[in-house]
Short mmCIF file of C-alpha atoms in Angstrom, two decimals:
data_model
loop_
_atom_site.label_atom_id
_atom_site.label_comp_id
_atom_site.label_asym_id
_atom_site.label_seq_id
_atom_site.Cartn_x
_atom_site.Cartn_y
_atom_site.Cartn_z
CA UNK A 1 -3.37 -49.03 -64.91
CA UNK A 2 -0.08 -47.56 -65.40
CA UNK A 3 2.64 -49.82 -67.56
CA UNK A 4 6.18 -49.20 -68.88
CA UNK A 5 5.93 -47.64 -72.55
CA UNK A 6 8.53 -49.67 -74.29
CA UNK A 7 8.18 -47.21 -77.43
CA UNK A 8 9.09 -44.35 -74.86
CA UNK A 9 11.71 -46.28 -73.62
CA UNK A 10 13.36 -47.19 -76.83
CA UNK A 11 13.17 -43.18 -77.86
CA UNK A 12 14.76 -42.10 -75.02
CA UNK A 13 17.36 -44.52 -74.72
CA UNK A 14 18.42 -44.58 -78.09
CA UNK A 15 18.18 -40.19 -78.46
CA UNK A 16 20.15 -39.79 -75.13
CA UNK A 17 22.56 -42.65 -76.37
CA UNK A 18 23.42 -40.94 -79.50
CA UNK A 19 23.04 -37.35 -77.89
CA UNK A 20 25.91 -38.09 -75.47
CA UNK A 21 28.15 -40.12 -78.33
CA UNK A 22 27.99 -43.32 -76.61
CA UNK A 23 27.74 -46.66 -78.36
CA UNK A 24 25.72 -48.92 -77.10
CA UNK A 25 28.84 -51.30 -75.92
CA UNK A 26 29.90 -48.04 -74.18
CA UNK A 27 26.16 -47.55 -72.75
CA UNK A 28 26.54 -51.19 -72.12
CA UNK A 29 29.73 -50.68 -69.69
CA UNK A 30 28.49 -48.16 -67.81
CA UNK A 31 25.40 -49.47 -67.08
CA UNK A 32 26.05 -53.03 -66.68
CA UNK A 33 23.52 -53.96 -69.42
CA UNK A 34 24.71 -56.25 -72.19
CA UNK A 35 25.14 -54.16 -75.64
CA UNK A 36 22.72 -56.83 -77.49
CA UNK A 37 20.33 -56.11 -74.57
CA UNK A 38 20.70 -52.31 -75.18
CA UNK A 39 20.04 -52.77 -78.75
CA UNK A 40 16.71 -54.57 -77.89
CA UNK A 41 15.54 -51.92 -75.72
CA UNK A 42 16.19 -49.47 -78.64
CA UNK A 43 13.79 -52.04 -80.65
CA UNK A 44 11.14 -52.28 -77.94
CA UNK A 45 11.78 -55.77 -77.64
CA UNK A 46 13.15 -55.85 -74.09
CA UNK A 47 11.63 -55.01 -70.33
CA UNK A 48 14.46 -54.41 -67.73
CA UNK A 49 14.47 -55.09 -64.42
CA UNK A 50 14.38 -52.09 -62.25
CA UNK A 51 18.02 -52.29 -61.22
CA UNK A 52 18.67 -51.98 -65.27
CA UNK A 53 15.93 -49.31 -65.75
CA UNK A 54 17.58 -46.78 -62.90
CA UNK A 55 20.92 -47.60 -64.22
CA UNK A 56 19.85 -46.89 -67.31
CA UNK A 57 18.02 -43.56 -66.16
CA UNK A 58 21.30 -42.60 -63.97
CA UNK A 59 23.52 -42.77 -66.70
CA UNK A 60 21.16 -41.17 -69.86
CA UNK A 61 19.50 -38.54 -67.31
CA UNK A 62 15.78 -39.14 -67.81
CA UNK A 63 12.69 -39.11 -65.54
CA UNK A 64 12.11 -43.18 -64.46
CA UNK A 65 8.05 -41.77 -64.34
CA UNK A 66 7.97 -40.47 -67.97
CA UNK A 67 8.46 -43.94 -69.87
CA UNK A 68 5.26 -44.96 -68.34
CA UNK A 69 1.98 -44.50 -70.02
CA UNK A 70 -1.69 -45.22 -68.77
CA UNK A 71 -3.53 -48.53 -70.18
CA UNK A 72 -7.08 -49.15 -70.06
CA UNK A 73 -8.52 -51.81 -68.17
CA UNK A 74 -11.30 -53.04 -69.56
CA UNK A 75 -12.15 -56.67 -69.56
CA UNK A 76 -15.30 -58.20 -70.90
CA UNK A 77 -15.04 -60.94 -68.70
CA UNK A 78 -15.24 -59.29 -65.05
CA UNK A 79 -18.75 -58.00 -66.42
CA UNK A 80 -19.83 -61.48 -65.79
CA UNK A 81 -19.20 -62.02 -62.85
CA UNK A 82 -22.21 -60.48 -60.34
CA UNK A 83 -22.65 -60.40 -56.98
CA UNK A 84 -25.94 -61.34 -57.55
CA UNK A 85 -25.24 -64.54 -58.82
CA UNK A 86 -25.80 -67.81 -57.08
CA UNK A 87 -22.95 -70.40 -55.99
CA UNK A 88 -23.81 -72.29 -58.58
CA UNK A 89 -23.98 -69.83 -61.16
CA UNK A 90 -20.75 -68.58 -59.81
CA UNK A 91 -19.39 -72.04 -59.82
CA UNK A 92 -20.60 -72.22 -63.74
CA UNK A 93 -19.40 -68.62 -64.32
CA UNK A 94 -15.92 -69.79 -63.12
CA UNK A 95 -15.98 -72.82 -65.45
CA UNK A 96 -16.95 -70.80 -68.24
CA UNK A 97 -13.87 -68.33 -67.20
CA UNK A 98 -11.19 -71.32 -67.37
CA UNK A 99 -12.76 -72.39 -70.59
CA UNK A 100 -11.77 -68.92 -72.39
CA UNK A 101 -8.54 -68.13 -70.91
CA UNK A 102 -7.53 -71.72 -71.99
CA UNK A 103 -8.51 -70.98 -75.46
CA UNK A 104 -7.66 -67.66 -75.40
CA UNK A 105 -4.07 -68.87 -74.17
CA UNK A 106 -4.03 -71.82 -76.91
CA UNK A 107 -4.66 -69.14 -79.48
CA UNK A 108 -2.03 -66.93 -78.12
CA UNK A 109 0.57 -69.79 -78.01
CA UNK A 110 -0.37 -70.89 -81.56
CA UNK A 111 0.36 -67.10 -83.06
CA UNK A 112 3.57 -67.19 -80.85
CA UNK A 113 4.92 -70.45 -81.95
CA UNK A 114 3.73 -68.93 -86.13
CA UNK A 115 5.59 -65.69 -85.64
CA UNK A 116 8.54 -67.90 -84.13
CA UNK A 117 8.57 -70.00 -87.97
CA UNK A 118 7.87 -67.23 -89.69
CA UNK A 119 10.86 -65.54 -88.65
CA UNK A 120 13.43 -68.81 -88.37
CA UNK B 1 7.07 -83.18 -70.12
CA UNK B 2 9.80 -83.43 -72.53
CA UNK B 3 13.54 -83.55 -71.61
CA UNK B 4 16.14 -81.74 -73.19
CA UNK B 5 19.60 -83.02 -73.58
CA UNK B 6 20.71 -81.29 -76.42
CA UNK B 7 22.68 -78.66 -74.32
CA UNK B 8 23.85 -77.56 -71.02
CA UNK B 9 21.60 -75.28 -68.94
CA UNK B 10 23.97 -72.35 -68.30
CA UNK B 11 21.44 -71.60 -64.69
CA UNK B 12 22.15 -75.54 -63.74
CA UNK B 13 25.90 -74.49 -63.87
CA UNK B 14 25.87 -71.72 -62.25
CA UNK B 15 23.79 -72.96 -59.39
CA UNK B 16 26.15 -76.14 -59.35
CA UNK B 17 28.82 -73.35 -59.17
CA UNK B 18 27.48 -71.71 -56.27
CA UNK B 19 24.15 -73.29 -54.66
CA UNK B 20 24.09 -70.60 -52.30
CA UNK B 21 21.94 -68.43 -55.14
CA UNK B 22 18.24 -67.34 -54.52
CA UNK B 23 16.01 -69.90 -56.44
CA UNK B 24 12.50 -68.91 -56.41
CA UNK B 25 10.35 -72.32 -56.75
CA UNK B 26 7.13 -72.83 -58.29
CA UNK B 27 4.10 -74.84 -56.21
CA UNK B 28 4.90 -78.09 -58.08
CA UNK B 29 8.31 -78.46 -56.49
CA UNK B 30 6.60 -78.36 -53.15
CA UNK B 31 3.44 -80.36 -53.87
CA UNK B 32 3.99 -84.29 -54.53
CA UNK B 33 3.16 -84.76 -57.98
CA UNK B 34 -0.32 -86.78 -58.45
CA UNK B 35 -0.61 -88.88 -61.95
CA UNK B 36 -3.17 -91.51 -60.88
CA UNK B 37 -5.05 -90.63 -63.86
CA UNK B 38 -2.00 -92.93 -65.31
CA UNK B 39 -0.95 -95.43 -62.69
CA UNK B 40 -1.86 -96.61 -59.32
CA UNK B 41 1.24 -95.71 -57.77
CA UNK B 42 0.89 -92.73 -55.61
CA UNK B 43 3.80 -90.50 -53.81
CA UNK B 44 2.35 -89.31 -50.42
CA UNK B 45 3.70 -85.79 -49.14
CA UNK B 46 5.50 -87.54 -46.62
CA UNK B 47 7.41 -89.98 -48.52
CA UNK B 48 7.74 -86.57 -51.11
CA UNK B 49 9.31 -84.67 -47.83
CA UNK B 50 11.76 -87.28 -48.02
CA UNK B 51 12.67 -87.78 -51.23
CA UNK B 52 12.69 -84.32 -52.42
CA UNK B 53 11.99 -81.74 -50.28
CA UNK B 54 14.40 -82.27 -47.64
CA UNK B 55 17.23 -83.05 -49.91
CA UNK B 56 16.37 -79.72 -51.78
CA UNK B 57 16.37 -77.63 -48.91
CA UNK B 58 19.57 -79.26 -47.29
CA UNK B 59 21.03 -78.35 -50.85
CA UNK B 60 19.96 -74.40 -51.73
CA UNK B 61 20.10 -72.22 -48.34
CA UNK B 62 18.25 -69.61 -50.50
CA UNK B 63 14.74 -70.52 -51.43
CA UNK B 64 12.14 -68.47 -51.88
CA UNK B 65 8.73 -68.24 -53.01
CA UNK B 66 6.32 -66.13 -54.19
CA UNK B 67 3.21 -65.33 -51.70
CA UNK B 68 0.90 -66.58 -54.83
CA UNK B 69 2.82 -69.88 -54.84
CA UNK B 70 2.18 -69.97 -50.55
CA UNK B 71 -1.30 -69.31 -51.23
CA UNK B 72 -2.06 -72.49 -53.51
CA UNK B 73 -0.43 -74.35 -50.26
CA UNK B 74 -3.34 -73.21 -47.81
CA UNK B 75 -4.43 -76.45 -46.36
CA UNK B 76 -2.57 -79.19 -47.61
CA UNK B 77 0.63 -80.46 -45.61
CA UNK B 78 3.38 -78.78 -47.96
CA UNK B 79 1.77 -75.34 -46.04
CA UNK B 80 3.13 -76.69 -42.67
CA UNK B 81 6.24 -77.70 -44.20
CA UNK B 82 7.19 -73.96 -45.68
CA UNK B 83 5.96 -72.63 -42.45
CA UNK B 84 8.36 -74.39 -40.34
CA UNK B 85 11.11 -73.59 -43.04
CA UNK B 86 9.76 -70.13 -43.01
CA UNK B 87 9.89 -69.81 -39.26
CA UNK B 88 13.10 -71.67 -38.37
CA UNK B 89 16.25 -69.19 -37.70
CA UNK B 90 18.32 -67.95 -39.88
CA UNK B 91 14.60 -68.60 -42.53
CA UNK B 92 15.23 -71.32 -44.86
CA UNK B 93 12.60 -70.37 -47.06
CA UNK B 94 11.49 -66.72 -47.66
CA UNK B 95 8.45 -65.26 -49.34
CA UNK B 96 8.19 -62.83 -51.98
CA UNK B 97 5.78 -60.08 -51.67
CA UNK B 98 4.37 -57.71 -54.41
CA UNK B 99 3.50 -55.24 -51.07
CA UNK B 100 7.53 -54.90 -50.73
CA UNK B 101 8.09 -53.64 -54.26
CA UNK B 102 7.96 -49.59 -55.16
CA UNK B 103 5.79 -47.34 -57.36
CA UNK B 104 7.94 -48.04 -59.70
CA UNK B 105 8.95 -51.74 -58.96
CA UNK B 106 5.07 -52.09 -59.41
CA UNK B 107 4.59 -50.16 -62.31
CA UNK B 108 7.17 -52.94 -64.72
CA UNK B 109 5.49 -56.14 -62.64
CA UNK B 110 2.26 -54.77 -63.90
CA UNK B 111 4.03 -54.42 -67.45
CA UNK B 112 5.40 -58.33 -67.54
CA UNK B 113 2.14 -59.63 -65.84
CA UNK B 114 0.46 -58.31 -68.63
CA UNK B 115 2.57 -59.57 -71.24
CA UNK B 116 3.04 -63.15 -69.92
CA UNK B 117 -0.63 -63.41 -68.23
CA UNK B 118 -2.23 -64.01 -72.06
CA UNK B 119 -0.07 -66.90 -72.75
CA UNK B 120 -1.23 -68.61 -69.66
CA UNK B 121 -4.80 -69.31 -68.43
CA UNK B 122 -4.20 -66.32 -66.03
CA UNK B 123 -6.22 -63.08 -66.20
CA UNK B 124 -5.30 -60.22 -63.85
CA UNK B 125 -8.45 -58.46 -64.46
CA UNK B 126 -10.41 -61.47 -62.98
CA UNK B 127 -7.67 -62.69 -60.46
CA UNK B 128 -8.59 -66.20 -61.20
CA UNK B 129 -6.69 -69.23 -59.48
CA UNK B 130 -5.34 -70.44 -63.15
CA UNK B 131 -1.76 -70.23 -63.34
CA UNK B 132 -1.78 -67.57 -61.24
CA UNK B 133 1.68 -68.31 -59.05
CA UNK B 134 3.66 -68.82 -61.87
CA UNK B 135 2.67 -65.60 -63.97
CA UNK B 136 3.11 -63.25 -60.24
CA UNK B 137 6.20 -65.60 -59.16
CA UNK B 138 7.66 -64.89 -62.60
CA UNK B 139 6.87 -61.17 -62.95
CA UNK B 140 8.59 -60.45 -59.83
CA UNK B 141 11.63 -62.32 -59.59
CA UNK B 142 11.76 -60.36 -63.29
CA UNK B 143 11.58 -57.45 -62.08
CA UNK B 144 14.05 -57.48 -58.75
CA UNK B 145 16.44 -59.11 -61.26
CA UNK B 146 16.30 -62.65 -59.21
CA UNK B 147 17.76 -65.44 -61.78
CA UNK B 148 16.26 -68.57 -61.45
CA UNK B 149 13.04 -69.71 -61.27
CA UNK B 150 12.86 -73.29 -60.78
CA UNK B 151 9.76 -75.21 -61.77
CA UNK B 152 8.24 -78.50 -63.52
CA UNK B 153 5.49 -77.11 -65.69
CA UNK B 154 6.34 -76.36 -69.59
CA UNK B 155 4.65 -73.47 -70.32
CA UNK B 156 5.97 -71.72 -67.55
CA UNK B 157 9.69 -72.97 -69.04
CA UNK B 158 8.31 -71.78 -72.54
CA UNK B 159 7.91 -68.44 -71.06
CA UNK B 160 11.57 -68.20 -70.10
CA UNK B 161 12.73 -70.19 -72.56
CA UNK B 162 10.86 -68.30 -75.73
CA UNK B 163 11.38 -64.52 -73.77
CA UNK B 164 13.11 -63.34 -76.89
CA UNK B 165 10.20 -65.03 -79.50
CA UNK B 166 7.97 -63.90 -77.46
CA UNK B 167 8.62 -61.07 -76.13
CA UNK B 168 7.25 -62.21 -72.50
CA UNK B 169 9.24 -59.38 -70.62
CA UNK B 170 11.44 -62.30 -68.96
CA UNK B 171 14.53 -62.12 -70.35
CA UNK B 172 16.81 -61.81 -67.10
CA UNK B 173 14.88 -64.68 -65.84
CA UNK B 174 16.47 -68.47 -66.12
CA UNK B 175 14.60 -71.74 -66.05
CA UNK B 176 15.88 -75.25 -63.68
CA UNK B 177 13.65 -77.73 -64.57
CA UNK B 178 12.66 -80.75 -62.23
CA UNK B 179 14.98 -83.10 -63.94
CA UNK B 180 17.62 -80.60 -63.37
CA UNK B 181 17.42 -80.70 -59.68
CA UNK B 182 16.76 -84.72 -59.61
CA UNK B 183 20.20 -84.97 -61.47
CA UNK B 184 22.26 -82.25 -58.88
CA UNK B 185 20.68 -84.47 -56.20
CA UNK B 186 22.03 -88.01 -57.34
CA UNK B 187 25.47 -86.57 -58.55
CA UNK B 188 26.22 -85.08 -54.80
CA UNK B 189 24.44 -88.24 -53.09
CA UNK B 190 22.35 -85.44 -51.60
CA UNK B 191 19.64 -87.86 -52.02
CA UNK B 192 18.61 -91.35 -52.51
CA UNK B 193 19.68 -92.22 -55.90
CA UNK B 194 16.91 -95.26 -55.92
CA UNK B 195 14.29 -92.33 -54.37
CA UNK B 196 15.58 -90.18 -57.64
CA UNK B 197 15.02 -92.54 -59.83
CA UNK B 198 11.72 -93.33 -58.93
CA UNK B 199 11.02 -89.85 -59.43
CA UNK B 200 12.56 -89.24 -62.49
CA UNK B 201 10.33 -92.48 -63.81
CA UNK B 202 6.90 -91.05 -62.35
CA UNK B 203 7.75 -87.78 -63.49
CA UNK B 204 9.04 -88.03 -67.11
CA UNK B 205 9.09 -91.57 -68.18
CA UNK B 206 5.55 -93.05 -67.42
CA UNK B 207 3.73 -92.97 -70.33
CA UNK B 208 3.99 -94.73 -73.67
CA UNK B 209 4.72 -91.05 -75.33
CA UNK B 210 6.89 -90.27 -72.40
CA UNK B 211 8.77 -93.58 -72.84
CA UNK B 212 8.86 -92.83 -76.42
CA UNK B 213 10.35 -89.04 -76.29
CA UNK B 214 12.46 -89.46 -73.10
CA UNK B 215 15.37 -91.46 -72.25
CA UNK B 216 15.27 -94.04 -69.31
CA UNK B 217 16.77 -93.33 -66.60
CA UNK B 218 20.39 -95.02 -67.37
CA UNK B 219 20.28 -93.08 -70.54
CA UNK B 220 19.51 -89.52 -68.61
CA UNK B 221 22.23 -90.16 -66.35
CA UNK B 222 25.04 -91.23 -68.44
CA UNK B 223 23.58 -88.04 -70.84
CA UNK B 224 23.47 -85.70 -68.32
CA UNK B 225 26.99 -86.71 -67.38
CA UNK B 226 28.66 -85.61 -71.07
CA UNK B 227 26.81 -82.73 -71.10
CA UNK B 228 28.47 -81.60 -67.34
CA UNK B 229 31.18 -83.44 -68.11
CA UNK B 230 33.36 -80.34 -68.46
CA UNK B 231 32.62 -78.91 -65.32
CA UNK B 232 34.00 -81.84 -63.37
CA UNK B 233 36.62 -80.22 -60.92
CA UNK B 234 34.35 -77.43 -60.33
CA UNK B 235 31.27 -79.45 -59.54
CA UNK B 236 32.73 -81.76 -57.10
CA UNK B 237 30.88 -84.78 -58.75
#
């Protein structure tokens, strides 16, 4: 599956940016993005929408297709499920399914909401 | 779900400003709300229809929904209710479709699915019904650069809210809560203001803890008046 390399992203902007002598209020006016905004892309801490990623590439001059990169797939979970299995084993394996993601997503939250203290 | 009054939403504003904006909704504004775990009382979809749903779409002439969100919908009334809405001419309702975005469109969805999908019960690997409307609603109103997503479930408000903390790729996108909406409604007597404050009660002021972290509904009201207070002569209150 192909997704948008934010460390590409933040490269280009910021090399182009600086190539071309633009700050990044000035990148900011001309491309409609929000200088703070601009600054967050340049820390890969920011996916734009595509109207802000082609403005971005129409102003800077890079290839949209380049800041993507290829990321694997793999998921333990979909080895579970069978088509061999019965309804009710597919009922269970479903069960067991919302089970993990909701403690996978607990554990997720709880690092989020750390990292958010950590840095206040 | 806990209210906050401790400033003004800058998307309730702008929306008060010009209700003619696309609001993408989650399923829970279109399904009535069912806490008999708690109490007895019960809203039926048709007294809900009332209430809510036909104040709400007199109100915003630009809904919209995600096909995920239509999906949880398939055989229960509010289905027949965004089909006519759907149908009628000009639509009054439209639906978002992940088969109208581009390579490229596709590509950053894929990228803020996969960041928001592990703070949710939502896998896209396994597809799985869990939260799945609001991670795809959310990822593609992010992507087209729609503002507001309008729903009445916290995480998905966490995800909007916390974008920056978390990094959840949704940073364009702006949260209306429930309560929001349920306020707009009474303040332009676009709907029953008994009907509203029924629903604020079921909705956020039920419980013991909900009692004990929210304020009643004379408190919201007067509350939610200071903090619009300033908008007055553009609001038409």
């Amino acid at each position: 599956m192909k997704v948008l390399s934010t460390k590409k992203l933040a490269k280009t902007v910021k090399s182009l940016r600086e190539s071309k002598g633009l700050t990044k209020e000035k990148l900011g006016n001309l491309t409609g993005i929000n200088r703070i905004m601009i600054g967050r892309i340049e820390r890969e801490n920011f996916t734009p929408s595509i109207i802000q990623f082609e403005a971005l590439s129409n102003v800077l001059g890079f290839d949209l297709t380049e800041m993507f990169m290829e990321k694997e797939g793999t998921n333990s979970f979909v080895a579970l499920r069978s088509e061999t299995l019965s309804d009710s084993e597919k009922e269970g394996v479903e069960k067991l399914f919302t089970m993990m993601l909701s403690l996978r997503q607990q554990i997720q939250l709880r690092r989020s909401f750390e990292n958010e203290s950590n840095h206040a | 779900m806990k209210i906050n009054l401790t400033h003004p939403n800058p998307a309730l504003i702008s929306i008060i400003e010009n209700p003619k904006q696309m609001i993408t909704l989650d399923a829970n504004f279109l399904i009535p709300p069912d806490r008999s775990r708690i109490t007895k009382r019960s809203i039926g979809f048709e007294q809900f229809k009332k209430i809510w749903l036909d104040p709400i779409f007199s109100a915003f002439p630009n809904l919209a929904i995600h096909e995920s969100v239509y999906d949880e919908l398939v055989g229960i009334s509010a289905q027949k209710y965004v089909d006519v809405k759907r149908n009628s001419k000009p639509p009054e309702i439209i639906v978002h479709k992940d088969s109208s975005l581009t390579e490229i469109e596709r590509i950053l969805r894929d990228t803020i699915e996969s960041k928001i999908a592990s703070l949710t019960k939502y896998d896209p690997m396994i597809d799985n019904k869990d939260d799945r409307g609001e991670v795809k609603s959310l990822s593609f109103i992010a992507v087209k650069g729609l503002l507001y997503f309008a729903a009445h479930d916290n995480n998905a408000i966490q995800l909007i809210e916390k974008s920056e903390e978390w990094s959840t790729g949704l940073d364009n996108v702006q949260a209306i809560k429930m309560y929001e909406l349920i306020y707009y409604l009474c303040k332009n007597n676009l709907g029953s203001k008994t009907a509203m404050k029924m629903l604020y009660k079921y909705q956020y002021y039920l419980t013991n803890h909900e009692k004990s972290i929210n304020p009643s509904w004379g408190d919201f009201s007067s509350n939610m008046d200071s903090l619009y207070e300033l908008n007055d002569t553009t609001l038409n209150f």
